[in-house]
Amino acid sequence: MKKIFSLFCLLALFSVLASTLFAQGDPKETEVWTPVPPVVTPGTNQAPPSDAIVLFDGKSLDGWVAEKGGPALWDLHNGELTVKPHTGNIATSRAFADCQLHIEWRTPKVVVGESQGRGNSGVFLQGRYEVQVMDSFNNPTYVNGQAASIYKQHAPLVNASRGPGEWQTYDIIFTAPRFNNDGSVRTPAYATVLHNGVLVQNHVEIKGSTTYIGQPKYEKHAFKQPLVLQEHGNPVSFRNIWIRELGARQLLNGTDTKGWYTFLDKLGKNTDPEGIFRVENGVLHIEGKQFGYLATEASFSNYYLKVVFKWGEKRYPPRENAKRDSGILYHFAASEPDMVWPKSIEFQVQEGDCGDYWCVGTNVDSPNESKIEWGMKHILRSEDFEKPRGEWNTLELICNGNQSEHYVNGHLVNSGTNESVSAGRILLQSEGAEVTYKSVEIIPY
């Protein structure tokens, strides 16, 4: 009887506790199930993780160029990349923003020189912000210039250097700076550095581009920039270089249009009876024979968008005798197809005239009013920045609050401010011409 009574008391106590907990709220309200993070396989035995971009695997200098132009001229032997004095810095052919970088380096076994003249090189994130590479083993120098310093800005927390001729590692987490249209800094760059597995820079603020004389300062630059390795006259060696882009999300999966919906004219959402938006051979092919849009299901604000596209040969009435025409529209917040123009902004994609036509409705509350120029400067270019038909072009869009910038193959062609909209869906347009999209990548800005 006592056992039954004790069990009854325990059950009553549990009931009271459970009632108290649930009275405070449902724990399921704070559970987040989507989006599910992608699966990444960690590397083993010094191998990079599965989502890394390998910049140097010891086999070739593919993906590297001389910073001042031409091929990279450093020495490649026994799986190592070694500085060749008086040949200049080398840079990646690809550009990067927020990233995780792994790089292994070794100063010469035979010690020559002292202070800054001993085993000196550098890792320049975005070609501007230097993490110093140097032989700092029993080698006094100014502390904000020793190994693992953010050169002339931040000394390392500790000196974790190995001896001359020994391989060392940097693992760097870098957040790229963000700029406003007027060139002012919206947010500065930050860096975290582990030297041989030891934390030596803990999310430090970078004060500007690296300088040898004077104080660092920021100068506005493109969001993505190459990684640069420095030639400082010393035969420093490198190996096993890989990078992971952080925050980057590919909106095209190369298999289907999952995450997007279609509409043609005023036929309605998810209507594409003739299949003009098709994923084939890993790319999105837009036939262009009917006017319409492919739109993201999600809305976005404050982002960098990189789009890679090329023109096809087909054109359709009424565009048969006109320039090939399409567009990337953004800040689209309406659900009705006929509201696209009054409630979105266009990055014009037109053969021979890309990127310089922006428009938005006069008043989002009066959709029947005619479209007008969006109030930004119209840049008249003396050259055509597009590549010939059949070659891939890169368009970049920065949306920073109510500010926007358009880039064509690395050239800024337009910028401006809008007071009415700063977020919404992204649309790819079909307008009488065949066009193929290889990539639509988005990164938070």
Short mmCIF file of N, CA and C in Angstrom, two decimals, residues 75-245:
data_model
loop_
_atom_site.label_atom_id
_atom_site.label_comp_id
_atom_site.label_asym_id
_atom_site.label_seq_id
_atom_site.Cartn_x
_atom_site.Cartn_y
_atom_site.Cartn_z
N ASP A 75 58.23 28.74 -58.36
CA ASP A 75 58.73 27.38 -58.61
C ASP A 75 57.78 26.34 -58.04
N LEU A 76 57.58 25.29 -58.80
CA LEU A 76 56.74 24.17 -58.39
C LEU A 76 57.58 22.90 -58.44
N HIS A 77 57.80 22.28 -57.27
CA HIS A 77 58.59 21.04 -57.24
C HIS A 77 58.24 20.26 -55.98
N ASN A 78 58.21 18.93 -56.11
CA ASN A 78 57.94 18.04 -54.98
C ASN A 78 56.64 18.41 -54.25
N GLY A 79 55.66 18.87 -54.99
CA GLY A 79 54.37 19.20 -54.39
C GLY A 79 54.36 20.50 -53.62
N GLU A 80 55.41 21.29 -53.77
CA GLU A 80 55.52 22.56 -53.04
C GLU A 80 55.57 23.73 -54.01
N LEU A 81 55.02 24.86 -53.58
CA LEU A 81 55.05 26.10 -54.33
C LEU A 81 55.99 27.05 -53.60
N THR A 82 57.07 27.47 -54.27
CA THR A 82 58.10 28.27 -53.61
C THR A 82 58.27 29.61 -54.31
N VAL A 83 58.37 30.64 -53.49
CA VAL A 83 58.58 31.99 -54.01
C VAL A 83 59.84 32.02 -54.87
N LYS A 84 59.72 32.56 -56.06
CA LYS A 84 60.87 32.81 -56.92
C LYS A 84 61.17 34.30 -56.84
N PRO A 85 62.27 34.68 -56.18
CA PRO A 85 62.55 36.10 -55.98
C PRO A 85 62.53 36.90 -57.26
N HIS A 86 62.00 38.12 -57.13
CA HIS A 86 61.96 39.12 -58.21
C HIS A 86 60.96 38.77 -59.32
N THR A 87 60.01 37.88 -59.03
CA THR A 87 58.98 37.56 -60.03
C THR A 87 57.63 38.17 -59.67
N GLY A 88 57.52 38.78 -58.48
CA GLY A 88 56.27 39.43 -58.10
C GLY A 88 55.31 38.53 -57.36
N ASN A 89 54.26 39.14 -56.83
CA ASN A 89 53.21 38.41 -56.12
C ASN A 89 52.41 37.56 -57.08
N ILE A 90 51.75 36.54 -56.55
CA ILE A 90 50.81 35.75 -57.35
C ILE A 90 49.43 35.84 -56.72
N ALA A 91 48.40 35.65 -57.55
CA ALA A 91 47.01 35.81 -57.10
C ALA A 91 46.16 34.68 -57.65
N THR A 92 45.08 34.37 -56.95
CA THR A 92 44.12 33.39 -57.47
C THR A 92 43.35 34.00 -58.63
N SER A 93 43.01 33.18 -59.59
CA SER A 93 42.19 33.67 -60.70
C SER A 93 40.74 33.83 -60.28
N ARG A 94 40.34 33.19 -59.19
CA ARG A 94 39.00 33.36 -58.65
C ARG A 94 39.01 34.40 -57.54
N ALA A 95 37.87 34.98 -57.30
CA ALA A 95 37.74 36.01 -56.26
C ALA A 95 36.88 35.48 -55.12
N PHE A 96 37.11 36.01 -53.91
CA PHE A 96 36.44 35.52 -52.72
C PHE A 96 36.07 36.67 -51.79
N ALA A 97 35.09 36.43 -50.95
CA ALA A 97 34.68 37.39 -49.92
C ALA A 97 34.83 36.69 -48.57
N ASP A 98 33.73 36.46 -47.84
CA ASP A 98 33.80 35.76 -46.56
C ASP A 98 34.32 34.34 -46.78
N CYS A 99 35.28 33.92 -45.98
CA CYS A 99 35.88 32.62 -46.26
C CYS A 99 36.57 32.02 -45.05
N GLN A 100 36.82 30.72 -45.14
CA GLN A 100 37.72 29.98 -44.26
C GLN A 100 38.89 29.54 -45.13
N LEU A 101 40.09 29.95 -44.77
CA LEU A 101 41.28 29.64 -45.57
C LEU A 101 42.23 28.77 -44.77
N HIS A 102 42.70 27.70 -45.39
CA HIS A 102 43.75 26.86 -44.81
C HIS A 102 44.97 26.95 -45.73
N ILE A 103 46.13 27.24 -45.14
CA ILE A 103 47.35 27.35 -45.92
C ILE A 103 48.53 26.88 -45.07
N GLU A 104 49.42 26.11 -45.68
CA GLU A 104 50.60 25.62 -44.99
C GLU A 104 51.83 26.27 -45.61
N TRP A 105 52.79 26.67 -44.77
CA TRP A 105 53.96 27.39 -45.27
C TRP A 105 55.21 27.01 -44.49
N ARG A 106 56.36 27.28 -45.12
CA ARG A 106 57.64 26.91 -44.52
C ARG A 106 58.69 27.95 -44.91
N THR A 107 59.39 28.47 -43.92
CA THR A 107 60.50 29.37 -44.21
C THR A 107 61.77 28.54 -44.45
N PRO A 108 62.79 29.11 -45.10
CA PRO A 108 63.99 28.33 -45.44
C PRO A 108 64.68 27.74 -44.21
N LYS A 109 65.19 26.52 -44.37
CA LYS A 109 65.89 25.84 -43.27
C LYS A 109 67.18 26.56 -42.93
N VAL A 110 67.86 27.05 -43.95
CA VAL A 110 69.09 27.81 -43.74
C VAL A 110 68.71 29.26 -43.46
N VAL A 111 69.02 29.72 -42.27
CA VAL A 111 68.62 31.07 -41.86
C VAL A 111 69.51 32.11 -42.52
N VAL A 112 68.86 33.05 -43.20
CA VAL A 112 69.56 34.17 -43.81
C VAL A 112 68.84 35.45 -43.39
N GLY A 113 69.57 36.44 -42.88
CA GLY A 113 68.97 37.70 -42.51
C GLY A 113 68.42 37.70 -41.10
N GLU A 114 67.83 38.81 -40.74
CA GLU A 114 67.24 38.97 -39.42
C GLU A 114 66.04 39.90 -39.50
N SER A 115 65.28 39.93 -38.43
CA SER A 115 64.08 40.77 -38.35
C SER A 115 63.21 40.56 -39.59
N GLN A 116 62.81 41.62 -40.27
CA GLN A 116 61.90 41.51 -41.40
C GLN A 116 62.55 40.93 -42.65
N GLY A 117 63.85 40.73 -42.62
CA GLY A 117 64.54 40.16 -43.77
C GLY A 117 64.70 38.67 -43.71
N ARG A 118 63.99 38.02 -42.78
CA ARG A 118 64.18 36.58 -42.57
C ARG A 118 62.88 35.81 -42.81
N GLY A 119 62.82 35.09 -43.92
CA GLY A 119 61.66 34.25 -44.23
C GLY A 119 60.38 35.03 -44.37
N ASN A 120 60.42 36.16 -45.04
CA ASN A 120 59.27 37.07 -45.10
C ASN A 120 58.41 36.79 -46.33
N SER A 121 57.11 36.71 -46.10
CA SER A 121 56.11 36.63 -47.16
C SER A 121 54.80 37.12 -46.54
N GLY A 122 53.68 36.86 -47.18
CA GLY A 122 52.41 37.30 -46.62
C GLY A 122 51.23 36.71 -47.35
N VAL A 123 50.14 36.55 -46.63
CA VAL A 123 48.85 36.12 -47.19
C VAL A 123 47.95 37.35 -47.20
N PHE A 124 47.61 37.83 -48.40
CA PHE A 124 46.78 39.03 -48.53
C PHE A 124 45.36 38.64 -48.88
N LEU A 125 44.48 38.69 -47.89
CA LEU A 125 43.06 38.44 -48.12
C LEU A 125 42.50 39.58 -48.96
N GLN A 126 41.79 39.22 -50.01
CA GLN A 126 41.24 40.19 -50.95
C GLN A 126 42.34 41.09 -51.52
N GLY A 127 43.57 40.59 -51.53
CA GLY A 127 44.68 41.34 -52.10
C GLY A 127 45.07 42.58 -51.33
N ARG A 128 44.52 42.76 -50.10
CA ARG A 128 44.69 44.02 -49.37
C ARG A 128 45.03 43.86 -47.89
N TYR A 129 44.51 42.82 -47.28
CA TYR A 129 44.57 42.70 -45.83
C TYR A 129 45.50 41.55 -45.48
N GLU A 130 46.69 41.90 -44.93
CA GLU A 130 47.77 40.92 -44.83
C GLU A 130 47.85 40.23 -43.47
N VAL A 131 47.95 38.89 -43.53
CA VAL A 131 48.41 38.09 -42.40
C VAL A 131 49.87 37.78 -42.69
N GLN A 132 50.74 38.25 -41.81
CA GLN A 132 52.18 38.17 -42.06
C GLN A 132 52.68 36.74 -42.00
N VAL A 133 53.53 36.37 -42.96
CA VAL A 133 54.27 35.12 -42.96
C VAL A 133 55.74 35.48 -42.75
N MET A 134 56.37 34.89 -41.73
CA MET A 134 57.75 35.23 -41.43
C MET A 134 58.36 34.21 -40.47
N ASP A 135 59.65 34.07 -40.53
CA ASP A 135 60.36 33.25 -39.55
C ASP A 135 60.46 34.04 -38.25
N SER A 136 59.59 33.74 -37.30
CA SER A 136 59.58 34.44 -36.01
C SER A 136 60.07 33.56 -34.88
N PHE A 137 60.86 32.54 -35.21
CA PHE A 137 61.43 31.66 -34.20
C PHE A 137 62.77 32.25 -33.75
N ASN A 138 62.80 32.76 -32.51
CA ASN A 138 64.01 33.42 -32.00
C ASN A 138 64.50 34.51 -32.95
N ASN A 139 63.58 35.33 -33.41
CA ASN A 139 63.91 36.39 -34.37
C ASN A 139 63.19 37.67 -33.96
N PRO A 140 63.78 38.50 -33.10
CA PRO A 140 63.10 39.72 -32.63
C PRO A 140 62.79 40.68 -33.78
N THR A 141 61.60 41.26 -33.73
CA THR A 141 61.18 42.29 -34.68
C THR A 141 60.02 43.03 -34.03
N TYR A 142 59.48 44.04 -34.70
CA TYR A 142 58.32 44.71 -34.12
C TYR A 142 57.15 43.73 -34.10
N VAL A 143 56.41 43.73 -32.97
CA VAL A 143 55.46 42.65 -32.72
C VAL A 143 54.26 42.67 -33.65
N ASN A 144 53.90 43.86 -34.17
CA ASN A 144 52.79 43.88 -35.12
C ASN A 144 53.27 43.62 -36.55
N GLY A 145 54.48 43.05 -36.66
CA GLY A 145 54.99 42.63 -37.95
C GLY A 145 55.56 41.23 -37.92
N GLN A 146 55.41 40.53 -36.77
CA GLN A 146 55.91 39.16 -36.70
C GLN A 146 54.90 38.20 -37.32
N ALA A 147 55.27 36.93 -37.38
CA ALA A 147 54.39 35.92 -37.97
C ALA A 147 53.03 35.95 -37.29
N ALA A 148 51.98 35.81 -38.09
CA ALA A 148 50.58 35.75 -37.66
C ALA A 148 50.03 37.08 -37.20
N SER A 149 50.79 38.16 -37.38
CA SER A 149 50.22 39.48 -37.11
C SER A 149 49.32 39.88 -38.28
N ILE A 150 48.32 40.71 -37.99
CA ILE A 150 47.66 41.45 -39.05
C ILE A 150 48.58 42.65 -39.27
N TYR A 151 49.34 42.62 -40.33
CA TYR A 151 50.53 43.44 -40.46
C TYR A 151 50.28 44.91 -40.16
N LYS A 152 51.07 45.42 -39.22
CA LYS A 152 51.05 46.80 -38.75
C LYS A 152 49.71 47.21 -38.10
N GLN A 153 48.86 46.19 -37.77
CA GLN A 153 47.58 46.49 -37.13
C GLN A 153 47.40 45.74 -35.81
N HIS A 154 47.61 44.41 -35.83
CA HIS A 154 47.38 43.62 -34.62
C HIS A 154 48.51 42.61 -34.44
N ALA A 155 49.20 42.69 -33.30
CA ALA A 155 50.17 41.66 -32.93
C ALA A 155 49.43 40.38 -32.56
N PRO A 156 50.05 39.21 -32.78
CA PRO A 156 49.39 37.96 -32.36
C PRO A 156 49.32 37.86 -30.84
N LEU A 157 48.35 37.11 -30.34
CA LEU A 157 48.21 36.93 -28.89
C LEU A 157 49.41 36.20 -28.31
N VAL A 158 49.94 35.25 -29.07
CA VAL A 158 51.14 34.51 -28.65
C VAL A 158 51.98 34.24 -29.90
N ASN A 159 53.22 33.87 -29.68
CA ASN A 159 54.10 33.46 -30.78
C ASN A 159 54.10 31.94 -30.85
N ALA A 160 53.40 31.38 -31.81
CA ALA A 160 53.26 29.93 -31.94
C ALA A 160 54.16 29.38 -33.05
N SER A 161 55.22 30.09 -33.36
CA SER A 161 56.07 29.72 -34.50
C SER A 161 56.88 28.45 -34.25
N ARG A 162 57.01 27.66 -35.30
CA ARG A 162 57.96 26.55 -35.32
C ARG A 162 59.28 27.04 -35.90
N GLY A 163 60.28 26.18 -35.84
CA GLY A 163 61.61 26.56 -36.26
C GLY A 163 61.76 26.67 -37.77
N PRO A 164 62.85 27.26 -38.24
CA PRO A 164 63.12 27.37 -39.68
C PRO A 164 63.11 26.00 -40.35
N GLY A 165 62.52 25.93 -41.53
CA GLY A 165 62.47 24.67 -42.28
C GLY A 165 61.35 23.74 -41.87
N GLU A 166 60.57 24.09 -40.84
CA GLU A 166 59.43 23.25 -40.42
C GLU A 166 58.14 23.79 -41.02
N TRP A 167 57.26 22.88 -41.39
CA TRP A 167 55.97 23.29 -41.95
C TRP A 167 55.08 23.86 -40.85
N GLN A 168 54.37 24.94 -41.20
CA GLN A 168 53.47 25.61 -40.28
C GLN A 168 52.12 25.81 -40.98
N THR A 169 51.08 26.05 -40.19
CA THR A 169 49.75 26.21 -40.76
C THR A 169 49.09 27.48 -40.26
N TYR A 170 48.30 28.07 -41.16
CA TYR A 170 47.35 29.11 -40.81
C TYR A 170 45.96 28.61 -41.15
N ASP A 171 45.05 28.78 -40.22
CA ASP A 171 43.63 28.61 -40.50
C ASP A 171 42.98 29.95 -40.19
N ILE A 172 42.43 30.57 -41.21
CA ILE A 172 41.97 31.95 -41.13
C ILE A 172 40.47 32.01 -41.43
N ILE A 173 39.73 32.67 -40.57
CA ILE A 173 38.32 32.97 -40.82
C ILE A 173 38.24 34.46 -41.12
N PHE A 174 37.74 34.79 -42.29
CA PHE A 174 37.75 36.18 -42.74
C PHE A 174 36.34 36.62 -43.11
N THR A 175 35.95 37.79 -42.59
CA THR A 175 34.70 38.43 -42.98
C THR A 175 35.03 39.67 -43.77
N ALA A 176 34.59 39.73 -45.01
CA ALA A 176 34.93 40.84 -45.90
C ALA A 176 34.21 42.12 -45.47
N PRO A 177 34.80 43.27 -45.77
CA PRO A 177 34.12 44.52 -45.45
C PRO A 177 32.93 44.75 -46.37
N ARG A 178 31.98 45.55 -45.90
CA ARG A 178 30.83 45.97 -46.70
C ARG A 178 30.89 47.50 -46.82
N PHE A 179 30.57 47.99 -48.02
CA PHE A 179 30.63 49.43 -48.27
C PHE A 179 29.27 49.97 -48.70
N ASN A 180 29.04 51.25 -48.41
CA ASN A 180 27.89 51.95 -48.94
C ASN A 180 28.22 52.50 -50.32
N ASN A 181 27.18 52.95 -51.03
CA ASN A 181 27.39 53.45 -52.38
C ASN A 181 28.38 54.61 -52.44
N ASP A 182 28.43 55.44 -51.39
CA ASP A 182 29.31 56.60 -51.40
C ASP A 182 30.74 56.26 -51.01
N GLY A 183 31.04 54.98 -50.80
CA GLY A 183 32.38 54.56 -50.45
C GLY A 183 32.64 54.46 -48.98
N SER A 184 31.74 54.93 -48.13
CA SER A 184 31.92 54.81 -46.69
C SER A 184 31.78 53.34 -46.27
N VAL A 185 32.37 53.02 -45.13
CA VAL A 185 32.36 51.63 -44.65
C VAL A 185 31.08 51.35 -43.89
N ARG A 186 30.35 50.37 -44.37
CA ARG A 186 29.15 49.93 -43.64
C ARG A 186 29.56 49.05 -42.48
N THR A 187 30.37 48.02 -42.74
CA THR A 187 30.96 47.19 -41.70
C THR A 187 32.39 46.88 -42.11
N PRO A 188 33.35 46.92 -41.17
CA PRO A 188 34.74 46.64 -41.52
C PRO A 188 34.98 45.14 -41.68
N ALA A 189 36.18 44.80 -42.10
CA ALA A 189 36.58 43.40 -42.19
C ALA A 189 36.99 42.89 -40.82
N TYR A 190 36.86 41.58 -40.62
CA TYR A 190 37.29 40.93 -39.38
C TYR A 190 38.07 39.67 -39.73
N ALA A 191 39.01 39.32 -38.83
CA ALA A 191 39.80 38.11 -39.06
C ALA A 191 40.03 37.36 -37.75
N THR A 192 39.94 36.04 -37.85
CA THR A 192 40.33 35.14 -36.78
C THR A 192 41.43 34.24 -37.35
N VAL A 193 42.54 34.08 -36.62
CA VAL A 193 43.67 33.31 -37.13
C VAL A 193 44.12 32.29 -36.10
N LEU A 194 44.26 31.04 -36.55
CA LEU A 194 44.90 30.00 -35.76
C LEU A 194 46.24 29.68 -36.40
N HIS A 195 47.32 29.78 -35.62
CA HIS A 195 48.67 29.50 -36.09
C HIS A 195 49.12 28.19 -35.48
N ASN A 196 49.32 27.18 -36.31
CA ASN A 196 49.67 25.85 -35.84
C ASN A 196 48.67 25.34 -34.81
N GLY A 197 47.40 25.68 -35.04
CA GLY A 197 46.31 25.22 -34.17
C GLY A 197 46.09 26.08 -32.94
N VAL A 198 46.87 27.15 -32.79
CA VAL A 198 46.76 28.01 -31.61
C VAL A 198 46.08 29.32 -32.01
N LEU A 199 45.06 29.73 -31.27
CA LEU A 199 44.37 30.98 -31.57
C LEU A 199 45.30 32.16 -31.29
N VAL A 200 45.54 32.96 -32.36
CA VAL A 200 46.45 34.10 -32.21
C VAL A 200 45.79 35.43 -32.56
N GLN A 201 44.69 35.39 -33.31
CA GLN A 201 43.89 36.58 -33.60
C GLN A 201 42.44 36.20 -33.39
N ASN A 202 41.76 36.88 -32.47
CA ASN A 202 40.41 36.49 -32.07
C ASN A 202 39.39 37.50 -32.59
N HIS A 203 38.94 37.29 -33.81
CA HIS A 203 37.91 38.14 -34.43
C HIS A 203 38.30 39.62 -34.29
N VAL A 204 39.48 39.95 -34.77
CA VAL A 204 39.97 41.32 -34.67
C VAL A 204 39.43 42.15 -35.84
N GLU A 205 39.19 43.42 -35.58
CA GLU A 205 38.72 44.33 -36.63
C GLU A 205 39.89 44.82 -37.46
N ILE A 206 39.80 44.65 -38.76
CA ILE A 206 40.82 45.15 -39.66
C ILE A 206 40.52 46.62 -39.95
N LYS A 207 41.54 47.46 -39.83
CA LYS A 207 41.35 48.90 -39.87
C LYS A 207 41.45 49.50 -41.28
N GLY A 208 41.80 48.66 -42.25
CA GLY A 208 41.92 49.13 -43.62
C GLY A 208 42.98 48.33 -44.36
N SER A 209 43.28 48.74 -45.58
CA SER A 209 44.29 48.05 -46.38
C SER A 209 45.65 48.12 -45.71
N THR A 210 46.43 47.06 -45.86
CA THR A 210 47.76 47.00 -45.27
C THR A 210 48.67 48.06 -45.88
N THR A 211 49.36 48.80 -45.03
CA THR A 211 50.33 49.79 -45.49
C THR A 211 51.62 49.63 -44.70
N TYR A 212 52.74 49.94 -45.34
CA TYR A 212 54.04 49.88 -44.67
C TYR A 212 54.31 51.17 -43.92
N ILE A 213 53.88 52.29 -44.51
CA ILE A 213 54.07 53.61 -43.90
C ILE A 213 52.70 54.26 -43.69
N GLY A 214 52.47 54.81 -42.52
CA GLY A 214 51.22 55.51 -42.25
C GLY A 214 50.14 54.59 -41.73
N GLN A 215 48.99 55.18 -41.53
CA GLN A 215 47.86 54.45 -40.95
C GLN A 215 47.02 53.77 -42.04
N PRO A 216 46.49 52.60 -41.72
CA PRO A 216 45.64 51.92 -42.71
C PRO A 216 44.32 52.66 -42.89
N LYS A 217 43.76 52.56 -44.07
CA LYS A 217 42.45 53.14 -44.34
C LYS A 217 41.76 52.31 -45.42
N TYR A 218 40.45 52.41 -45.43
CA TYR A 218 39.66 51.66 -46.42
C TYR A 218 39.48 52.46 -47.70
N GLU A 219 39.57 51.76 -48.80
CA GLU A 219 39.16 52.28 -50.10
C GLU A 219 38.17 51.28 -50.68
N LYS A 220 37.04 51.75 -51.10
CA LYS A 220 35.98 50.86 -51.59
C LYS A 220 36.48 49.99 -52.73
N HIS A 221 36.11 48.71 -52.68
CA HIS A 221 36.49 47.77 -53.73
C HIS A 221 35.35 46.79 -53.94
N ALA A 222 35.45 46.01 -55.00
CA ALA A 222 34.43 45.01 -55.30
C ALA A 222 34.32 44.02 -54.14
N PHE A 223 33.14 43.45 -53.96
CA PHE A 223 32.88 42.58 -52.82
C PHE A 223 33.77 41.35 -52.83
N LYS A 224 33.93 40.73 -53.98
CA LYS A 224 34.81 39.57 -54.11
C LYS A 224 36.12 39.99 -54.75
N GLN A 225 37.23 39.53 -54.16
CA GLN A 225 38.56 39.87 -54.64
C GLN A 225 39.47 38.65 -54.53
N PRO A 226 40.54 38.57 -55.34
CA PRO A 226 41.43 37.41 -55.29
C PRO A 226 42.26 37.36 -54.00
N LEU A 227 42.73 36.17 -53.68
CA LEU A 227 43.71 35.95 -52.63
C LEU A 227 45.09 36.15 -53.24
N VAL A 228 45.99 36.83 -52.53
CA VAL A 228 47.34 37.12 -53.04
C VAL A 228 48.38 36.58 -52.07
N LEU A 229 49.44 35.95 -52.63
CA LEU A 229 50.60 35.54 -51.86
C LEU A 229 51.77 36.44 -52.24
N GLN A 230 52.50 36.86 -51.24
CA GLN A 230 53.52 37.90 -51.44
C GLN A 230 54.90 37.33 -51.76
N GLU A 231 55.55 37.96 -52.73
CA GLU A 231 56.97 37.71 -53.02
C GLU A 231 57.76 38.83 -52.36
N HIS A 232 58.54 38.47 -51.33
CA HIS A 232 59.28 39.47 -50.57
C HIS A 232 60.79 39.22 -50.65
N GLY A 233 61.19 38.46 -51.66
CA GLY A 233 62.60 38.19 -51.87
C GLY A 233 63.13 36.96 -51.17
N ASN A 234 62.32 36.34 -50.29
CA ASN A 234 62.75 35.14 -49.56
C ASN A 234 62.05 33.91 -50.12
N PRO A 235 62.77 32.78 -50.28
CA PRO A 235 62.19 31.57 -50.87
C PRO A 235 61.30 30.78 -49.89
N VAL A 236 60.18 31.38 -49.52
CA VAL A 236 59.21 30.73 -48.65
C VAL A 236 58.38 29.76 -49.48
N SER A 237 58.06 28.61 -48.92
CA SER A 237 57.29 27.59 -49.64
C SER A 237 55.88 27.45 -49.07
N PHE A 238 54.96 26.98 -49.95
CA PHE A 238 53.56 26.79 -49.57
C PHE A 238 53.07 25.44 -50.07
N ARG A 239 52.07 24.89 -49.41
CA ARG A 239 51.42 23.66 -49.86
C ARG A 239 50.03 23.58 -49.26
N ASN A 240 49.23 22.66 -49.79
CA ASN A 240 47.91 22.32 -49.24
C ASN A 240 47.09 23.58 -48.94
N ILE A 241 46.75 24.32 -49.98
CA ILE A 241 45.98 25.56 -49.84
C ILE A 241 44.55 25.30 -50.28
N TRP A 242 43.60 25.52 -49.39
CA TRP A 242 42.19 25.38 -49.77
C TRP A 242 41.37 26.45 -49.06
N ILE A 243 40.19 26.69 -49.61
CA ILE A 243 39.33 27.75 -49.09
C ILE A 243 37.88 27.30 -49.12
N ARG A 244 37.11 27.75 -48.15
CA ARG A 244 35.67 27.51 -48.13
C ARG A 244 34.97 28.86 -48.14
N GLU A 245 34.07 29.05 -49.07
CA GLU A 245 33.28 30.29 -49.10
C GLU A 245 32.19 30.20 -48.03
#
